[in-house]
mmCIF file of C-alpha atoms and ligand atoms in Angstrom:
data_model
loop_
_atom_site.group_PDB
_atom_site.id
_atom_site.type_symbol
_atom_site.label_atom_id
_atom_site.label_comp_id
_atom_site.label_asym_id
_atom_site.label_seq_id
_atom_site.Cartn_x
_atom_site.Cartn_y
_atom_site.Cartn_z
ATOM 1 C CA UNK D 1 -6.185 -16.478 6.269
ATOM 2 C CA UNK D 2 -4.992 -15.971 2.730
ATOM 3 C CA UNK D 3 -3.629 -12.832 1.093
ATOM 4 C CA UNK D 4 -3.483 -12.726 -2.709
ATOM 5 C CA UNK D 5 -1.854 -10.008 -4.772
ATOM 6 C CA UNK D 6 -4.473 -8.971 -7.325
ATOM 7 C CA UNK D 7 -2.718 -5.974 -8.944
ATOM 8 C CA UNK D 8 0.986 -5.444 -9.233
ATOM 9 C CA UNK D 9 3.498 -4.177 -11.746
ATOM 10 C CA UNK D 10 4.599 -7.652 -12.789
ATOM 11 C CA UNK D 11 3.035 -10.992 -13.597
ATOM 12 C CA UNK D 12 4.747 -14.041 -12.174
ATOM 13 C CA UNK D 13 2.358 -16.774 -13.196
ATOM 14 C CA UNK D 14 0.416 -17.691 -16.291
ATOM 15 C CA UNK D 15 -2.516 -15.571 -15.211
ATOM 16 C CA UNK D 16 -3.285 -11.906 -14.931
ATOM 17 C CA UNK D 17 -2.204 -8.574 -16.265
ATOM 18 C CA UNK D 18 0.550 -6.441 -14.800
ATOM 19 C CA UNK D 19 0.009 -2.700 -14.315
ATOM 20 C CA UNK D 20 1.733 -0.046 -12.262
ATOM 21 C CA UNK D 21 -0.342 -0.343 -9.122
ATOM 22 C CA UNK D 22 -1.140 -2.428 -6.095
ATOM 23 C CA UNK D 23 -4.096 -4.326 -4.717
ATOM 24 C CA UNK D 24 -4.337 -7.279 -2.363
ATOM 25 C CA UNK D 25 -7.307 -9.433 -1.388
ATOM 26 C CA UNK D 26 -7.457 -10.632 2.191
ATOM 27 C CA UNK D 27 -9.583 -13.714 2.797
ATOM 28 C CA UNK D 28 -10.272 -14.724 6.386
ATOM 29 C CA UNK D 29 -12.539 -17.372 7.918
ATOM 30 C CA UNK D 30 -15.134 -14.673 8.522
ATOM 31 C CA UNK D 31 -14.851 -12.029 5.813
ATOM 32 C CA UNK D 32 -12.926 -10.822 2.792
ATOM 33 C CA UNK D 33 -11.349 -7.392 2.372
ATOM 34 C CA UNK D 34 -9.661 -5.498 -0.425
ATOM 35 C CA UNK D 35 -6.595 -3.379 0.293
ATOM 36 C CA UNK D 36 -6.179 -0.860 -2.559
ATOM 37 C CA UNK D 37 -7.584 -1.330 -6.033
ATOM 38 C CA UNK D 38 -4.696 -0.944 -8.506
ATOM 39 C CA UNK D 39 -4.865 1.498 -11.357
ATOM 40 C CA UNK D 40 -8.114 0.166 -12.803
ATOM 41 C CA UNK D 41 -7.145 -1.949 -15.779
ATOM 42 C CA UNK D 42 -6.454 -5.210 -14.000
ATOM 43 C CA UNK D 43 -8.359 -5.490 -10.736
ATOM 44 C CA UNK D 44 -11.506 -7.144 -12.104
ATOM 45 C CA UNK D 45 -9.752 -9.090 -14.859
ATOM 46 C CA UNK D 46 -7.132 -10.479 -12.485
ATOM 47 C CA UNK D 47 -9.677 -11.295 -9.785
ATOM 48 C CA UNK D 48 -11.630 -13.380 -12.301
ATOM 49 C CA UNK D 49 -8.525 -15.141 -13.602
ATOM 50 C CA UNK D 50 -7.504 -15.900 -10.025
ATOM 51 C CA UNK D 51 -11.064 -17.144 -9.242
ATOM 52 C CA UNK D 52 -11.619 -14.461 -6.627
ATOM 53 C CA UNK D 53 -15.067 -12.944 -6.301
ATOM 54 C CA UNK D 54 -14.804 -9.229 -5.542
ATOM 55 C CA UNK D 55 -18.509 -9.209 -4.692
ATOM 56 C CA UNK D 56 -17.516 -11.083 -1.531
ATOM 57 C CA UNK D 57 -15.542 -8.236 0.010
ATOM 58 C CA UNK D 58 -16.869 -6.644 3.148
ATOM 59 C CA UNK D 59 -14.696 -3.528 3.179
ATOM 60 C CA UNK D 60 -12.176 -1.693 1.053
ATOM 61 C CA UNK D 61 -9.096 -0.113 2.620
ATOM 62 C CA UNK D 62 -7.161 2.598 0.780
ATOM 63 C CA UNK D 63 -3.491 3.094 1.608
ATOM 64 C CA UNK D 64 -3.310 6.607 0.105
ATOM 65 C CA UNK D 65 -4.695 8.747 -2.684
ATOM 66 C CA UNK D 66 -2.398 7.868 -5.575
ATOM 67 C CA UNK D 67 -4.083 6.773 -8.817
ATOM 68 C CA UNK D 68 -2.261 3.449 -8.862
ATOM 69 C CA UNK D 69 -3.960 2.411 -5.601
ATOM 70 C CA UNK D 70 -7.353 4.031 -6.099
ATOM 71 C CA UNK D 71 -7.929 3.962 -9.872
ATOM 72 C CA UNK D 72 -9.722 0.608 -9.743
ATOM 73 C CA UNK D 73 -12.371 1.817 -7.282
ATOM 74 C CA UNK D 74 -15.150 2.349 -9.873
ATOM 75 C CA UNK D 75 -14.627 -1.111 -11.383
ATOM 76 C CA UNK D 76 -14.807 -2.760 -7.966
ATOM 77 C CA UNK D 77 -17.803 -0.650 -6.914
ATOM 78 C CA UNK D 78 -19.706 -1.490 -10.117
ATOM 79 C CA UNK D 79 -19.441 -5.153 -9.141
ATOM 80 C CA UNK D 80 -19.887 -4.844 -5.413
ATOM 81 C CA UNK D 81 -22.285 -1.939 -4.956
ATOM 82 C CA UNK D 82 -22.512 -0.375 -1.528
ATOM 83 C CA UNK D 83 -19.429 -0.968 0.585
ATOM 84 C CA UNK D 84 -17.447 0.784 3.315
ATOM 85 C CA UNK D 85 -14.254 2.388 2.050
ATOM 86 C CA UNK D 86 -11.770 3.246 4.797
ATOM 87 C CA UNK D 87 -9.275 6.000 4.010
ATOM 88 C CA UNK D 88 -7.599 9.074 5.447
ATOM 89 C CA UNK D 89 -9.389 12.403 4.704
ATOM 90 C CA UNK D 90 -6.402 13.520 2.588
ATOM 91 C CA UNK D 91 -7.027 10.683 0.161
ATOM 92 C CA UNK D 92 -8.926 13.222 -1.989
ATOM 93 C CA UNK D 93 -6.063 15.757 -2.285
ATOM 94 C CA UNK D 94 -4.869 16.668 -5.762
ATOM 95 C CA UNK D 95 -1.501 15.098 -6.349
ATOM 96 C CA UNK D 96 1.156 15.788 -8.941
ATOM 97 C CA UNK D 97 4.378 14.188 -10.065
ATOM 98 C CA UNK D 98 6.886 16.762 -11.309
ATOM 99 C CA UNK D 99 10.103 15.971 -13.116
ATOM 100 C CA UNK D 100 12.640 18.315 -14.643
ATOM 101 C CA UNK D 101 14.666 17.003 -17.562
ATOM 102 C CA UNK D 102 16.910 19.252 -19.681
ATOM 103 C CA UNK D 103 15.302 22.376 -18.202
ATOM 104 C CA UNK D 104 11.873 21.081 -19.176
ATOM 105 C CA UNK D 105 9.349 20.512 -16.418
ATOM 106 C CA UNK D 106 6.735 17.800 -16.827
ATOM 107 C CA UNK D 107 3.794 17.724 -14.443
ATOM 108 C CA UNK D 108 1.505 14.744 -14.259
ATOM 109 C CA UNK D 109 -1.648 14.346 -12.190
ATOM 110 C CA UNK D 110 -1.259 11.285 -9.962
ATOM 111 C CA UNK D 111 -4.084 11.729 -7.442
ATOM 112 C CA UNK D 112 -7.344 9.859 -7.032
ATOM 113 C CA UNK D 113 -8.756 10.209 -10.552
ATOM 114 C CA UNK D 114 -12.462 10.354 -9.609
ATOM 115 C CA UNK D 115 -14.711 12.698 -7.709
ATOM 116 C CA UNK D 116 -15.897 11.588 -4.317
ATOM 117 C CA UNK D 117 -19.529 12.103 -5.387
ATOM 118 C CA UNK D 118 -19.080 9.799 -8.404
ATOM 119 C CA UNK D 119 -17.582 7.055 -6.233
ATOM 120 C CA UNK D 120 -20.426 7.512 -3.730
ATOM 121 C CA UNK D 121 -22.962 7.208 -6.528
ATOM 122 C CA UNK D 122 -21.438 3.796 -7.305
ATOM 123 C CA UNK D 123 -21.809 2.697 -3.684
ATOM 124 C CA UNK D 124 -18.693 3.879 -1.830
ATOM 125 C CA UNK D 125 -19.424 4.691 1.797
ATOM 126 C CA UNK D 126 -16.302 6.591 2.819
ATOM 127 C CA UNK D 127 -15.241 6.178 6.425
ATOM 128 C CA UNK D 128 -12.385 8.583 7.002
ATOM 129 C CA UNK D 129 -9.845 7.922 9.726
ATOM 130 C CA UNK D 130 -6.618 9.634 10.784
ATOM 131 C CA UNK D 131 -5.920 7.483 13.805
ATOM 132 C CA UNK D 132 -4.736 3.965 14.439
ATOM 133 C CA UNK D 133 -7.944 1.918 14.557
ATOM 134 C CA UNK D 134 -9.114 -1.646 14.947
ATOM 135 C CA UNK D 135 -11.519 -2.183 12.060
ATOM 136 C CA UNK D 136 -12.568 -5.694 12.992
ATOM 137 C CA UNK D 137 -11.160 -8.059 15.565
ATOM 138 C CA UNK D 138 -7.444 -8.439 14.800
ATOM 139 C CA UNK D 139 -7.506 -6.109 11.764
ATOM 140 C CA UNK D 140 -5.998 -2.640 12.167
ATOM 141 C CA UNK D 141 -5.275 0.424 10.048
ATOM 142 C CA UNK D 142 -2.344 2.588 11.087
ATOM 143 C CA UNK D 143 -3.850 5.960 10.132
ATOM 144 C CA UNK D 144 -1.193 8.708 10.028
ATOM 145 C CA UNK D 145 2.277 7.472 10.838
ATOM 146 C CA UNK D 146 4.669 9.767 12.747
ATOM 147 C CA UNK D 147 7.873 10.508 10.815
ATOM 148 C CA UNK D 148 10.739 9.732 13.156
ATOM 149 C CA UNK D 149 13.698 8.185 11.342
ATOM 150 C CA UNK D 150 16.232 10.703 10.024
ATOM 151 C CA UNK D 151 16.892 8.669 6.855
ATOM 152 C CA UNK D 152 13.327 8.314 5.508
ATOM 153 C CA UNK D 153 12.703 11.442 3.467
ATOM 154 C CA UNK D 154 9.734 12.481 1.299
ATOM 155 C CA UNK D 155 9.916 11.670 -2.404
ATOM 156 C CA UNK D 156 11.237 14.884 -4.028
ATOM 157 C CA UNK D 157 9.175 14.494 -7.219
ATOM 158 C CA UNK D 158 5.786 14.127 -5.518
ATOM 159 C CA UNK D 159 3.636 17.118 -4.617
ATOM 160 C CA UNK D 160 0.155 17.763 -3.331
ATOM 161 C CA UNK D 161 -2.016 20.765 -3.996
ATOM 162 C CA UNK D 162 -3.789 22.339 -1.059
ATOM 163 C CA UNK D 163 -5.821 25.548 -1.560
ATOM 164 C CA UNK D 164 -4.150 26.154 -4.908
ATOM 165 C CA UNK D 165 -0.650 25.827 -3.428
ATOM 166 C CA UNK D 166 1.716 23.153 -4.676
ATOM 167 C CA UNK D 167 3.736 21.720 -1.810
ATOM 168 C CA UNK D 168 5.996 18.745 -1.209
ATOM 169 C CA UNK D 169 3.650 15.830 -0.548
ATOM 170 C CA UNK D 170 3.970 14.724 3.058
ATOM 171 C CA UNK D 171 1.490 11.857 2.583
ATOM 172 C CA UNK D 172 -0.292 12.267 5.866
ATOM 173 C CA UNK D 173 -2.843 9.887 4.306
ATOM 174 C CA UNK D 174 -0.378 7.029 3.917
ATOM 175 C CA UNK D 175 -1.594 4.108 6.008
ATOM 176 C CA UNK D 176 -0.937 0.401 6.208
ATOM 177 C CA UNK D 177 -2.954 -2.631 7.236
ATOM 178 C CA UNK D 178 -2.106 -4.965 10.101
ATOM 179 C CA UNK D 179 -3.520 -8.439 10.461
ATOM 180 C CA UNK D 180 -2.998 -10.047 13.803
ATOM 181 C CA UNK D 181 -2.106 -13.735 13.606
ATOM 182 C CA UNK D 182 -0.767 -16.229 16.101
ATOM 183 C CA UNK D 183 2.536 -16.232 14.183
ATOM 184 C CA UNK D 184 2.902 -12.464 14.430
ATOM 185 C CA UNK D 185 1.689 -9.439 12.518
ATOM 186 C CA UNK D 186 1.123 -9.440 8.801
ATOM 187 C CA UNK D 187 1.791 -5.890 7.644
ATOM 188 C CA UNK D 188 0.468 -4.849 4.232
ATOM 189 C CA UNK D 189 2.000 -1.654 2.822
ATOM 190 C CA UNK D 190 0.626 0.442 -0.035
ATOM 191 C CA UNK D 191 3.612 2.592 -1.057
ATOM 192 C CA UNK D 192 5.092 3.130 2.425
ATOM 193 C CA UNK D 193 5.343 6.853 1.756
ATOM 194 C CA UNK D 194 5.619 7.420 5.527
ATOM 195 C CA UNK D 195 8.784 5.344 5.505
ATOM 196 C CA UNK D 196 8.799 1.580 5.895
ATOM 197 C CA UNK D 197 10.774 1.720 9.151
ATOM 198 C CA UNK D 198 8.583 4.495 10.569
ATOM 199 C CA UNK D 199 5.556 2.308 9.809
ATOM 200 C CA UNK D 200 7.022 -0.824 11.394
ATOM 201 C CA UNK D 201 8.099 1.100 14.501
ATOM 202 C CA UNK D 202 4.660 2.660 14.809
ATOM 203 C CA UNK D 203 2.982 -0.749 14.554
ATOM 204 C CA UNK D 204 5.252 -2.064 17.322
ATOM 205 C CA UNK D 205 4.519 1.024 19.428
ATOM 206 C CA UNK D 206 0.732 0.777 18.987
ATOM 207 C CA UNK D 207 0.357 -2.996 19.364
ATOM 208 C CA UNK D 208 3.126 -3.696 21.867
ATOM 209 C CA UNK D 209 4.210 -6.644 19.737
ATOM 210 C CA UNK D 210 7.370 -6.741 17.633
ATOM 211 C CA UNK D 211 6.994 -10.074 15.836
ATOM 212 C CA UNK D 212 6.112 -9.897 12.133
ATOM 213 C CA UNK D 213 5.125 -13.028 10.290
ATOM 214 C CA UNK D 214 5.214 -11.142 7.000
ATOM 215 C CA UNK D 215 5.600 -7.720 5.463
ATOM 216 C CA UNK D 216 4.051 -7.318 2.009
ATOM 217 C CA UNK D 217 3.552 -4.591 -0.537
ATOM 218 C CA UNK D 218 5.230 -1.459 -1.862
ATOM 219 C CA UNK D 219 8.188 -0.057 0.059
ATOM 220 C CA UNK D 220 9.396 2.812 -2.172
ATOM 221 C CA UNK D 221 12.968 1.841 -1.272
ATOM 222 C CA UNK D 222 14.485 2.302 -4.715
ATOM 223 C CA UNK D 223 13.275 5.815 -5.424
ATOM 224 C CA UNK D 224 14.867 7.804 -2.679
ATOM 225 C CA UNK D 225 18.434 7.989 -1.412
ATOM 226 C CA UNK D 226 20.928 5.088 -1.319
ATOM 227 C CA UNK D 227 21.331 5.992 2.351
ATOM 228 C CA UNK D 228 17.656 5.241 2.952
ATOM 229 C CA UNK D 229 17.959 1.813 1.361
ATOM 230 C CA UNK D 230 21.110 0.946 3.344
ATOM 231 C CA UNK D 231 19.775 2.236 6.640
ATOM 232 C CA UNK D 232 16.382 0.586 6.146
ATOM 233 C CA UNK D 233 18.007 -2.783 5.423
ATOM 234 C CA UNK D 234 20.231 -2.439 8.492
ATOM 235 C CA UNK D 235 17.187 -1.849 10.689
ATOM 236 C CA UNK D 236 15.070 -4.547 8.994
ATOM 237 C CA UNK D 237 17.770 -7.155 9.611
ATOM 238 C CA UNK D 238 17.611 -6.495 13.354
ATOM 239 C CA UNK D 239 13.838 -6.914 13.440
ATOM 240 C CA UNK D 240 11.800 -10.066 13.953
ATOM 241 C CA UNK D 241 10.488 -10.552 10.422
ATOM 242 C CA UNK D 242 9.848 -14.053 9.137
ATOM 243 C CA UNK D 243 8.933 -13.292 5.526
ATOM 244 C CA UNK D 244 9.334 -10.232 3.379
ATOM 245 C CA UNK D 245 7.283 -10.095 0.186
ATOM 246 C CA UNK D 246 7.860 -6.728 -1.408
ATOM 247 C CA UNK D 247 6.680 -5.507 -4.791
ATOM 248 C CA UNK D 248 5.211 -2.514 -6.677
ATOM 249 C CA UNK D 249 7.110 0.695 -5.829
ATOM 250 C CA UNK D 250 9.955 -1.187 -4.141
ATOM 251 C CA UNK D 251 11.835 -1.133 -7.438
ATOM 252 C CA UNK D 252 13.833 -4.058 -8.750
ATOM 253 C CA UNK D 253 17.236 -2.960 -7.431
ATOM 254 C CA UNK D 254 15.910 -2.669 -3.889
ATOM 255 C CA UNK D 255 14.034 -5.964 -4.256
ATOM 256 C CA UNK D 256 17.265 -7.701 -5.372
ATOM 257 C CA UNK D 257 19.083 -6.270 -2.364
ATOM 258 C CA UNK D 258 16.350 -7.500 -0.046
ATOM 259 C CA UNK D 259 16.541 -10.937 -1.655
ATOM 260 C CA UNK D 260 20.302 -10.997 -1.033
ATOM 261 C CA UNK D 261 19.873 -9.935 2.562
ATOM 262 C CA UNK D 262 16.863 -12.083 3.471
ATOM 263 C CA UNK D 263 17.520 -15.176 1.342
ATOM 264 C CA UNK D 264 14.708 -17.737 1.575
ATOM 265 C CA UNK D 265 12.669 -15.409 3.729
ATOM 266 C CA UNK D 266 12.260 -13.104 0.710
ATOM 267 C CA UNK D 267 9.642 -13.481 -2.010
ATOM 268 C CA UNK D 268 8.464 -11.147 -4.737
ATOM 269 C CA UNK D 269 4.759 -10.296 -4.656
ATOM 270 C CA UNK D 270 3.769 -10.691 -8.315
ATOM 271 C CA UNK D 271 0.150 -10.783 -9.491
ATOM 272 C CA UNK D 272 -1.284 -14.027 -8.103
ATOM 273 C CA UNK D 273 1.276 -14.482 -5.294
ATOM 274 C CA UNK D 274 -0.365 -15.747 -2.139
ATOM 275 C CA UNK D 275 0.538 -15.862 1.496
ATOM 276 C CA UNK D 276 -1.376 -18.357 3.595
ATOM 277 C CA UNK D 277 -1.397 -18.778 7.318
HETATM 278 FE FE1 LIG V 301 2.083 3.148 -5.653
HETATM 279 FE FE1 LIG V 302 2.099 6.117 -3.922
#
């Protein structure tokens, strides 16, 4: 099995374009899968530069409805044609990012930037799930993750719009991917809006196994409270995690802390980074 980061904020090799977003290609002996699609400017370009054929994917998994994970869908669909796209029903919610600076409020749309019908016309076959499910043998999606830890709080600048009402975004659609391997789970996170520790605990609860070969993807650890970062690191250090390859919305300060704490077990998931097992 090989996992390759196709879209990410930074480029670590001589190939690819960086963009604020995330996408990872999972290649197994049987099939290939795409987890998220980046923002849209780099997914096809980077796949070609990395000699990955997106026409080979069997399914697309969406971690949540933010533009930086779903914006590349049309580009991928134009290449691939009809394909199953697994997501939570709330993936289509309107999302906004609101910041107040010097009394001035700036609102930016950050949801899935395309209509469902347009994506379907390009070949997307949406399969909507809220629950923890086994997609194929040894491949699971978490569905909605229960919020349990007291220190993992919602991002205060992110909102969703339901029936014309703007509310704090609870990201019920946030889901992660689990690949079962003989060395332990590989957990692929989109933005971990449900809380990285909540997600890990839920995976342990649902699978009955607490050994992680690797945790990859966006963790959102640098955007919330310092308490969340400290508490999350404390918990992570007690867990059985062999490799930790964060990127995207982790933020550099949190990534540096994780590097300090995890040493050689840490790697940064730039565009083109691979994990093989
Ligand atoms: Fe993101
Ligand atoms: Fe996000």
